[in-house]
PDB file of C-alpha atoms in Angstrom:
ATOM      1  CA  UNK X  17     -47.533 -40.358  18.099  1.00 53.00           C
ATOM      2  CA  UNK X  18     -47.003 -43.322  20.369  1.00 58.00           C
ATOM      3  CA  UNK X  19     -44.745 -43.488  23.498  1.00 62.00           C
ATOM      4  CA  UNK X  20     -41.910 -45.518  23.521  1.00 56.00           C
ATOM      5  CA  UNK X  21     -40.337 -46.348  26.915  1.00 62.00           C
ATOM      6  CA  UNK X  22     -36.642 -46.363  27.837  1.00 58.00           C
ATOM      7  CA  UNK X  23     -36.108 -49.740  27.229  1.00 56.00           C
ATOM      8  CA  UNK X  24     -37.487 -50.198  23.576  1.00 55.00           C
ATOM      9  CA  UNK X  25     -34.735 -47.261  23.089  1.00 54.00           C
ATOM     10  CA  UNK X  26     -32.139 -49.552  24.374  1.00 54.00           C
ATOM     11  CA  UNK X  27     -32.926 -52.418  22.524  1.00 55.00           C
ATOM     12  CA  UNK X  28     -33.933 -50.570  18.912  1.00 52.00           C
ATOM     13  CA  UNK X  29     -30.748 -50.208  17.197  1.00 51.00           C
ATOM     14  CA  UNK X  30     -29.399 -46.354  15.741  1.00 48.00           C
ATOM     15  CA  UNK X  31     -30.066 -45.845  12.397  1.00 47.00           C
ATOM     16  CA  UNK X  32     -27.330 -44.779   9.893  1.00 47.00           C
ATOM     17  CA  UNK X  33     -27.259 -41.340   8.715  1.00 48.00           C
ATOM     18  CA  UNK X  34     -27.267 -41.174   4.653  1.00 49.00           C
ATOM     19  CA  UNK X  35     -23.758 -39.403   3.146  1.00 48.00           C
ATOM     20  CA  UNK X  36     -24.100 -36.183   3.058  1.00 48.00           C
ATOM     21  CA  UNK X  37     -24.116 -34.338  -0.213  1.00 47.00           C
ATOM     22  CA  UNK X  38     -22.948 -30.782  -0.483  1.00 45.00           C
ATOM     23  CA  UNK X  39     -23.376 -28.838  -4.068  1.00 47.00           C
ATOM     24  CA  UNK X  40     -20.263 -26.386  -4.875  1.00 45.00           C
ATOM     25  CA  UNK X  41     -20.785 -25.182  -8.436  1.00 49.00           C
ATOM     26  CA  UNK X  42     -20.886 -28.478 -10.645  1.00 46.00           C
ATOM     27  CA  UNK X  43     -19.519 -31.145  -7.950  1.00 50.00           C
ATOM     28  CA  UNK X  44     -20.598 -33.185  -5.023  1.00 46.00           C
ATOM     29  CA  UNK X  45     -18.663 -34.211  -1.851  1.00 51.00           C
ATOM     30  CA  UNK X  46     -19.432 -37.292  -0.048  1.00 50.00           C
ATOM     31  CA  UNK X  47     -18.164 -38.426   2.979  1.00 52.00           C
ATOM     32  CA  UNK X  48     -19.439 -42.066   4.273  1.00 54.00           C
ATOM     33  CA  UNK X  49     -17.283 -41.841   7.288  1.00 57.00           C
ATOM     34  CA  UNK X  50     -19.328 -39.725   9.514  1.00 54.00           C
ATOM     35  CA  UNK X  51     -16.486 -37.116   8.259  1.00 56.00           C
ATOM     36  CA  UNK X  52     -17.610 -33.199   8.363  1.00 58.00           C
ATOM     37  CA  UNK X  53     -18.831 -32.773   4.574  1.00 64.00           C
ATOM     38  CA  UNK X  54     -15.862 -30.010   2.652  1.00 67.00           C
ATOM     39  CA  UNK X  55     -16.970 -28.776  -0.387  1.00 72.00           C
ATOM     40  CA  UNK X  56     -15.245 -28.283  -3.571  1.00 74.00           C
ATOM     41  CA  UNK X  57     -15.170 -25.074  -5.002  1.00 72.00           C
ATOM     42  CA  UNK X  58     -14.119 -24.126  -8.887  1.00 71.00           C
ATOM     43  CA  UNK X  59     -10.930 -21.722  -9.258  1.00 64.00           C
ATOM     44  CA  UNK X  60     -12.219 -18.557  -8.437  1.00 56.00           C
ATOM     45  CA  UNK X  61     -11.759 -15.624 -11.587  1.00 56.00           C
ATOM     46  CA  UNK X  62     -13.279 -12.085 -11.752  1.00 53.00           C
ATOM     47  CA  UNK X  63     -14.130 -12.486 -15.151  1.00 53.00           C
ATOM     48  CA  UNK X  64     -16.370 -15.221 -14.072  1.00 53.00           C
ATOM     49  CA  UNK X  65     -18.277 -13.559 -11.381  1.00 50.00           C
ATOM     50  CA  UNK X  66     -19.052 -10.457 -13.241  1.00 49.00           C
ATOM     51  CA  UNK X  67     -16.346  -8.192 -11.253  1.00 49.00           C
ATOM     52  CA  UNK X  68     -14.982  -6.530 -13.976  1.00 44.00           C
ATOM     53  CA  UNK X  69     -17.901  -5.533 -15.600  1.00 60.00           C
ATOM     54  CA  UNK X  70     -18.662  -2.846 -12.070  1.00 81.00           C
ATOM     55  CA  UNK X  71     -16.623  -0.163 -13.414  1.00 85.00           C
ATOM     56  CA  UNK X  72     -14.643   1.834 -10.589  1.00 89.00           C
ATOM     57  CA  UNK X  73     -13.273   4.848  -9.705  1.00 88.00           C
ATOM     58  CA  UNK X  74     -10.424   6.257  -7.634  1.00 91.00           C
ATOM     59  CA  UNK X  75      -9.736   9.895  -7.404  1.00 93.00           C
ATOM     60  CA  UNK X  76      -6.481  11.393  -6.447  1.00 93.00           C
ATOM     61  CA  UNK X  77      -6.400  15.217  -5.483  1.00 94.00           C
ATOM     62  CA  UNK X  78      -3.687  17.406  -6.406  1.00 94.00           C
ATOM     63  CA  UNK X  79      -2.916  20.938  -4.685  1.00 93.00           C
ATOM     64  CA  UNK X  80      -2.370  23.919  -6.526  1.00 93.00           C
ATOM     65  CA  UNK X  81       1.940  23.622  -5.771  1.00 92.00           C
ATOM     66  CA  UNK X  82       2.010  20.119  -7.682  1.00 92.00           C
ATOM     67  CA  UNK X  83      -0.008  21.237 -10.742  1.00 93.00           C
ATOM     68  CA  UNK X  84       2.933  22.422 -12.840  1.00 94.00           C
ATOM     69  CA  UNK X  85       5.433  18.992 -12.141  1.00 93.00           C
ATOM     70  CA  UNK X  86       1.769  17.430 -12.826  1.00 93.00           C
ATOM     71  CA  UNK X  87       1.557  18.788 -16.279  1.00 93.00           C
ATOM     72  CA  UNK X  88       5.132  18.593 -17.080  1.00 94.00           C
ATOM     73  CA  UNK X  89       5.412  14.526 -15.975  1.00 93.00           C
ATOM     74  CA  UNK X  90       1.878  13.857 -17.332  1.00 93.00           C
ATOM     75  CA  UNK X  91       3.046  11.479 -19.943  1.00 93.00           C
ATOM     76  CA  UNK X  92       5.453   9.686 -17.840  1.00 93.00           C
ATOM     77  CA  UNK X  93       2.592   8.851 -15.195  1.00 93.00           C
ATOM     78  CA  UNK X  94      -0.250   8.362 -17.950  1.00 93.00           C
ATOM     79  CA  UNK X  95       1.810   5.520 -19.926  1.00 92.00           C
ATOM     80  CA  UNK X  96       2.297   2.994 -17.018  1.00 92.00           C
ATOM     81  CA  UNK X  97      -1.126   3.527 -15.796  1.00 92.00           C
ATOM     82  CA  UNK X  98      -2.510   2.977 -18.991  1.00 92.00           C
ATOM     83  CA  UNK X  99      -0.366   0.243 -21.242  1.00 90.00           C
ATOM     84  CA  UNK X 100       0.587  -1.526 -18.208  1.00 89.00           C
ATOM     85  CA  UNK X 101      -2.126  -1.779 -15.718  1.00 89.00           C
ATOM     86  CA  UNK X 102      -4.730  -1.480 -18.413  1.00 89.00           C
ATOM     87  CA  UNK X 103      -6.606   1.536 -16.663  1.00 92.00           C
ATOM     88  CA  UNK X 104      -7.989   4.883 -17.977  1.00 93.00           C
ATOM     89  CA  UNK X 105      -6.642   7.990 -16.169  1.00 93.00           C
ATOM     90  CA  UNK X 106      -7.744  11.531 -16.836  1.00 93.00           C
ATOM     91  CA  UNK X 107      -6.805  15.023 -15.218  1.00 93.00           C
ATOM     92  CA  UNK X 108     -10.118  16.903 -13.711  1.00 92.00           C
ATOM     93  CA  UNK X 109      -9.088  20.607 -13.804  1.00 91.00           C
ATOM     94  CA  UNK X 110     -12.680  21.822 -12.219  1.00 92.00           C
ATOM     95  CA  UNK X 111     -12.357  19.823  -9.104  1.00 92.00           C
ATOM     96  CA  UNK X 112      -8.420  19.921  -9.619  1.00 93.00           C
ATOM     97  CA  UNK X 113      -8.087  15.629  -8.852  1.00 94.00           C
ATOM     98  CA  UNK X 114      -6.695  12.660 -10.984  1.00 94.00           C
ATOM     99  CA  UNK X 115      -9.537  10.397 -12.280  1.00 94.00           C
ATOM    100  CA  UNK X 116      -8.315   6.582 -12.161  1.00 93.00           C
ATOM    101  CA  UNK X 117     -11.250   4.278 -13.464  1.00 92.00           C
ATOM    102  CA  UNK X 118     -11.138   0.530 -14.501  1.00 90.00           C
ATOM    103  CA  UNK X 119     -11.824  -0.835 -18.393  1.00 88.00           C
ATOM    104  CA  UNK X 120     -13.286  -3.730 -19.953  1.00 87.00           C
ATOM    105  CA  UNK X 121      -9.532  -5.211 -20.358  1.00 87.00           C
ATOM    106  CA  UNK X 122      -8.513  -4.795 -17.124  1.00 86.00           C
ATOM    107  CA  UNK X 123      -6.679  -8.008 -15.314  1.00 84.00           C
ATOM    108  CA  UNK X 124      -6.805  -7.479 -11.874  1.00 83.00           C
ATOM    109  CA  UNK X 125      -8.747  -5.275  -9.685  1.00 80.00           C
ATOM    110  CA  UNK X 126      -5.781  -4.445  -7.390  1.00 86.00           C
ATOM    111  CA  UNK X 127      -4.274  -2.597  -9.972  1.00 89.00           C
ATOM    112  CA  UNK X 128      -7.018   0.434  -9.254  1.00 91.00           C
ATOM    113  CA  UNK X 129      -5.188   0.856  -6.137  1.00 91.00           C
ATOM    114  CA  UNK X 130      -2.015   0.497  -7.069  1.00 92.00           C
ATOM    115  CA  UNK X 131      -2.045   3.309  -9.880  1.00 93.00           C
ATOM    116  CA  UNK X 132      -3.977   5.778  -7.171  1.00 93.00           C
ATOM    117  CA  UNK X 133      -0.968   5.130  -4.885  1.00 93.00           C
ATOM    118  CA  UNK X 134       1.654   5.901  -7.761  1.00 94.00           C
ATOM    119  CA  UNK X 135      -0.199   8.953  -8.131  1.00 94.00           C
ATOM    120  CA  UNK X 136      -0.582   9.622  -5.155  1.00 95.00           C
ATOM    121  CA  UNK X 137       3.253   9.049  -4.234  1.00 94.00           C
ATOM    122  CA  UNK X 138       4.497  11.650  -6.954  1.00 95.00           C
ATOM    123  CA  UNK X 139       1.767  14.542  -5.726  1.00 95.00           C
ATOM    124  CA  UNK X 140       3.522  14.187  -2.395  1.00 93.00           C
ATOM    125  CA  UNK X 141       7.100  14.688  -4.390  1.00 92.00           C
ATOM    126  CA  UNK X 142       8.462  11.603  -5.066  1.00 94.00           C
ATOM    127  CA  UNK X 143       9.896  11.333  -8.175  1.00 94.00           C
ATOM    128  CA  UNK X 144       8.454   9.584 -11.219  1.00 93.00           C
ATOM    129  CA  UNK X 145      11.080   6.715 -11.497  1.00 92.00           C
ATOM    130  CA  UNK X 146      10.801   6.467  -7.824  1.00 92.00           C
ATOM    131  CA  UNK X 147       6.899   5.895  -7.554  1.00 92.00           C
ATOM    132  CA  UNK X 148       6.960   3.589 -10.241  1.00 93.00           C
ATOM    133  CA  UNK X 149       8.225   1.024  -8.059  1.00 92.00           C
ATOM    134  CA  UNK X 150       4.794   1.169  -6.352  1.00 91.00           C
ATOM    135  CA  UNK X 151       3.547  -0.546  -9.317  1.00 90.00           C
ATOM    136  CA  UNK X 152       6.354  -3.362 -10.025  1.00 88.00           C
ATOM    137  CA  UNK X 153       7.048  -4.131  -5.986  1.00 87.00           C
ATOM    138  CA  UNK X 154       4.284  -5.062  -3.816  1.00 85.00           C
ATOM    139  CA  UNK X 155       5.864  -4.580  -0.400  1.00 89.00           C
ATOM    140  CA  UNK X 156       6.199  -1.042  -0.377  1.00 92.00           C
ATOM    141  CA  UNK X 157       4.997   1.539   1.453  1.00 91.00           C
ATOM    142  CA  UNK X 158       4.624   5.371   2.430  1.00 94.00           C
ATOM    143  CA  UNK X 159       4.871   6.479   5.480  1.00 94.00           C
ATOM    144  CA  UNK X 160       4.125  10.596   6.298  1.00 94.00           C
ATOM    145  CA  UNK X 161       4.756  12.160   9.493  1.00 93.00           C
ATOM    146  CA  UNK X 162       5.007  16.161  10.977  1.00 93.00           C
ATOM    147  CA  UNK X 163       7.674  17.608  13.125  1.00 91.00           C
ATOM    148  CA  UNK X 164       5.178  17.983  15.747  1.00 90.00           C
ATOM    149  CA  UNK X 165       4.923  14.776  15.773  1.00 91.00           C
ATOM    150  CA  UNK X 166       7.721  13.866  17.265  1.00 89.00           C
ATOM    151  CA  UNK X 167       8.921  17.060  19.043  1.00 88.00           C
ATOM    152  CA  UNK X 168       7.246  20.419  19.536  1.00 89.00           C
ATOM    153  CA  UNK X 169       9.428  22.980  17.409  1.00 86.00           C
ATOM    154  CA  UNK X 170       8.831  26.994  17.111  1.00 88.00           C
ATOM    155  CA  UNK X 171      10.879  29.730  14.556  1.00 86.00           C
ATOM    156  CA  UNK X 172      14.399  29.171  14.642  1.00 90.00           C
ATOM    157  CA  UNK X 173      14.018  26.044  16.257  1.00 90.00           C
ATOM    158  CA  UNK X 174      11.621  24.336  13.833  1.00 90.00           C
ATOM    159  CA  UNK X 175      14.134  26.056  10.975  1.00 90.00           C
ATOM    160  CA  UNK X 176      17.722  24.382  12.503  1.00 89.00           C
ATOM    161  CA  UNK X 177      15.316  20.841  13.064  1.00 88.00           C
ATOM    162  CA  UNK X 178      14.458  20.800   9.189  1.00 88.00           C
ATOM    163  CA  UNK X 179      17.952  21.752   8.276  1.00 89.00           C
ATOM    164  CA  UNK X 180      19.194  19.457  10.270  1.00 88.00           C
ATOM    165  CA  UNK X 181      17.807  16.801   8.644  1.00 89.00           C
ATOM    166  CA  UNK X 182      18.136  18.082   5.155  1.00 88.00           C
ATOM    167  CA  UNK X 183      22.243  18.673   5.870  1.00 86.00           C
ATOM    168  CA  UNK X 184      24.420  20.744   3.250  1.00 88.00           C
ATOM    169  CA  UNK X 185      23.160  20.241  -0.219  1.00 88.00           C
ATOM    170  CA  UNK X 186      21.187  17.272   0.932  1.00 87.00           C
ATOM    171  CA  UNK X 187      23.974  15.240   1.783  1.00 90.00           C
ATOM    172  CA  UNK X 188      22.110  13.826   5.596  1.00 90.00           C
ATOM    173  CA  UNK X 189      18.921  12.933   3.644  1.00 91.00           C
ATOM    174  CA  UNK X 190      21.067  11.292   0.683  1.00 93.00           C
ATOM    175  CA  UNK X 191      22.902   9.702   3.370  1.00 91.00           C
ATOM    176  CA  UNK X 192      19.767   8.161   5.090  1.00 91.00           C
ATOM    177  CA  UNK X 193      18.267   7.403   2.061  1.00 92.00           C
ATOM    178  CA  UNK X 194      21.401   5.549   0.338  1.00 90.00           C
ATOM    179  CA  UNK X 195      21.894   3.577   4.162  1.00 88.00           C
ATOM    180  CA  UNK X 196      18.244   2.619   4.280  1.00 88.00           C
ATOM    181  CA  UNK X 197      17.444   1.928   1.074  1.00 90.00           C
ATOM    182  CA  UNK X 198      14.475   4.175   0.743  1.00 93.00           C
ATOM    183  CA  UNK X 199      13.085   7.722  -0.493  1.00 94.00           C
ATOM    184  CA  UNK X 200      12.666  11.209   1.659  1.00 94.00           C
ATOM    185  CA  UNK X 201      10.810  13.957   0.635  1.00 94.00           C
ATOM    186  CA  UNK X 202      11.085  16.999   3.086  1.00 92.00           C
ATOM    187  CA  UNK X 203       7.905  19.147   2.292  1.00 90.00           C
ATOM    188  CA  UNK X 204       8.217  21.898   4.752  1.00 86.00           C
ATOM    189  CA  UNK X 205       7.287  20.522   8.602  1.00 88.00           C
ATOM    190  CA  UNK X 206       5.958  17.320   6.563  1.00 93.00           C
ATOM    191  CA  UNK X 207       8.062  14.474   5.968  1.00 94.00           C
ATOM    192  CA  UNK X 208       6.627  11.107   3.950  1.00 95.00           C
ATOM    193  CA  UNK X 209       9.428   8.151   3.091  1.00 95.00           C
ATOM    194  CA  UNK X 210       9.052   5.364   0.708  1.00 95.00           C
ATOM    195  CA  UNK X 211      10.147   2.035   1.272  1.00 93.00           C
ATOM    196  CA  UNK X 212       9.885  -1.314   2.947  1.00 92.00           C
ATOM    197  CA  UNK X 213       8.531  -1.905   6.789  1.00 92.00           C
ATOM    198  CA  UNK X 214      11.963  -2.213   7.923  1.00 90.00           C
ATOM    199  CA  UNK X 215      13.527   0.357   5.697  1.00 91.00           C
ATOM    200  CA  UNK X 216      11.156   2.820   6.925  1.00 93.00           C
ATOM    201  CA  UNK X 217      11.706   2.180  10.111  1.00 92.00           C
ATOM    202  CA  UNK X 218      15.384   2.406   9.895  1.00 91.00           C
ATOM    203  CA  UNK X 219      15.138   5.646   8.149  1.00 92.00           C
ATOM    204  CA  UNK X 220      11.891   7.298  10.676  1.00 93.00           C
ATOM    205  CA  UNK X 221      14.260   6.591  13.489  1.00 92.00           C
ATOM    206  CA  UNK X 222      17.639   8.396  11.760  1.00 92.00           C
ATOM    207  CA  UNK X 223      15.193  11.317  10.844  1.00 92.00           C
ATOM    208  CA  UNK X 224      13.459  11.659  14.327  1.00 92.00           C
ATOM    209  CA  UNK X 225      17.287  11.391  16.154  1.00 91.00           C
ATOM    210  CA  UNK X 226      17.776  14.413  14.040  1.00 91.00           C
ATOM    211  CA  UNK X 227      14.754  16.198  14.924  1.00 90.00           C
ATOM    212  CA  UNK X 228      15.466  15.666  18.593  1.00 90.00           C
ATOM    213  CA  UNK X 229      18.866  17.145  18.331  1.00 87.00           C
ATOM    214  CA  UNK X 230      21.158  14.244  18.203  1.00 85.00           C
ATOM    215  CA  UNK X 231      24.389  15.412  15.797  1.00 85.00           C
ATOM    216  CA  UNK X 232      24.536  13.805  11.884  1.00 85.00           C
ATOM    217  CA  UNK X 233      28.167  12.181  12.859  1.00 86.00           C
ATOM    218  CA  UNK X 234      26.040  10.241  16.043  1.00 88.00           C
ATOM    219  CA  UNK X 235      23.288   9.410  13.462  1.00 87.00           C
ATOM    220  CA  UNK X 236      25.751   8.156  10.497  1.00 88.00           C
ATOM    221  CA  UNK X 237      27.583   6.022  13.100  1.00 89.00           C
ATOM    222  CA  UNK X 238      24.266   3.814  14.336  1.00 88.00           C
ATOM    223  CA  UNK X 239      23.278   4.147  10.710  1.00 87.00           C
ATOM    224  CA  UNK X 240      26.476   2.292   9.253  1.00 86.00           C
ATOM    225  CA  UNK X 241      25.882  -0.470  12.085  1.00 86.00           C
ATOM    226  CA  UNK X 242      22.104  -0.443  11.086  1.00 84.00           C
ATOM    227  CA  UNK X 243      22.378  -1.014   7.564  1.00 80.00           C
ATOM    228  CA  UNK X 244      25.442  -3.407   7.682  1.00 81.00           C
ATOM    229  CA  UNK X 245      23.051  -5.711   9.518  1.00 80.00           C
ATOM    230  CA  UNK X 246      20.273  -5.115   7.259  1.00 75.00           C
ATOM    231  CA  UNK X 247      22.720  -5.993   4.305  1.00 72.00           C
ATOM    232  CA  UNK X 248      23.714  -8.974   6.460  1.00 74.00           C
ATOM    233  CA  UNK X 249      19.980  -9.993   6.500  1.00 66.00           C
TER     234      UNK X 249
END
């Protein structure tokens, strides 16, 4: 290869660059400016790529407690999952879970999810009409927590804590629940709440006041003021 010096460098002049040319699918993008070359993709389906054709599974175990309200609700859950989000759903009673698997007519692949979280939602006691909404809403959420979790309770302690937050009849949880416009289940020491981010937050800090001893007439107050300026919102 022969040497060229520093001043045939100077005095040769730069060469343009050809366009570039970048293939996306069935078009080409050219830019003549000395522009970075973008390319332009085709609308994106599943169909297209072959997604739907990977059939998948979600499974959804149920304890021995839940297998009777299971059995009795079975049509209830197995209509939505199955007319609406096009899935197939069947009840394993040797491994005791909830088979969830997609189907040929299937629409969206984020409807696999959201039918293992409506079942999923009603095995921790929600009820049916309430869980649905996992399927029709898309920014809600569950959130489960212990009494442990927020303060070390023993016996009769643990006992007054959980009744505490359950009230007469169920009127403090009713109360929190109608205020924050969410869903409580008290399972025991276990406590899981449906809802919105905010919602759920409004309602996790009314339950863990309660837990720590505050009285329900000091939680109702800050509650009222709460959801007023959620309402507000």
């Amino acid at each position: 290869m022969p040497k060229v010096s520093k001043k045939e460098q100077k005095e040769s002049p730069l060469v343009a660059a050809a366009p570039m040319a970048i293939e996306s699918g069935e078009e080409f993008v050219l830019h003549n400016n000395g522009a970075t070359a973008v390319p332009k993709f085709p609308p994106h389906t599943a169909a297209k790529d072959g997604e739907q054709k990977k059939v998948e599974f979600r499974r959804v175990s149920v304890p021995q407690h839940r297998m009777t309200p299971l059995k009795n609700n079975w049509l209830a859950l197995y209509k939505p999952v199955t007319e609406n989000l096009k899935l197939d759903m069947r009840m394993n009673l040797k491994s005791r879970k909830v088979e969830i698997k997609t189907t040929d007519k299937t629409v969206d692949a984020g409807n696999l999810q959201r039918a293992a979280d409506f079942i999923h939602a009603f095995i921790l006691g929600f009820e049916v009409n309430d869980a649905i909404a996992l399927l029709r809403l898309d920014d809600l959420y569950i959130e489960s927590f212990e009494v442990k979790d927020v303060k070390t309770l023993r016996g009769e302690h643990l006992a007054r804590g959980i009744g505490r937050m359950a009230g007469k009849s169920g009127k403090t949880k009713f109360t929190i629940e109608n205020s924050s416009r969410t869903r409580i289940v008290i399972a025991d020491t276990k406590i899981h709440i449906l809802g919105s981010f905010q919602n759920i937050r409004v309602a996790r800090d009314a339950i863990c006041n309660l837990i720590m001893g505050s009285p329900a007439g000091k939680v109702y107050n800050r509650l009222r003021t709460v959801s007023a300026r959620l309402h507000a919102s």
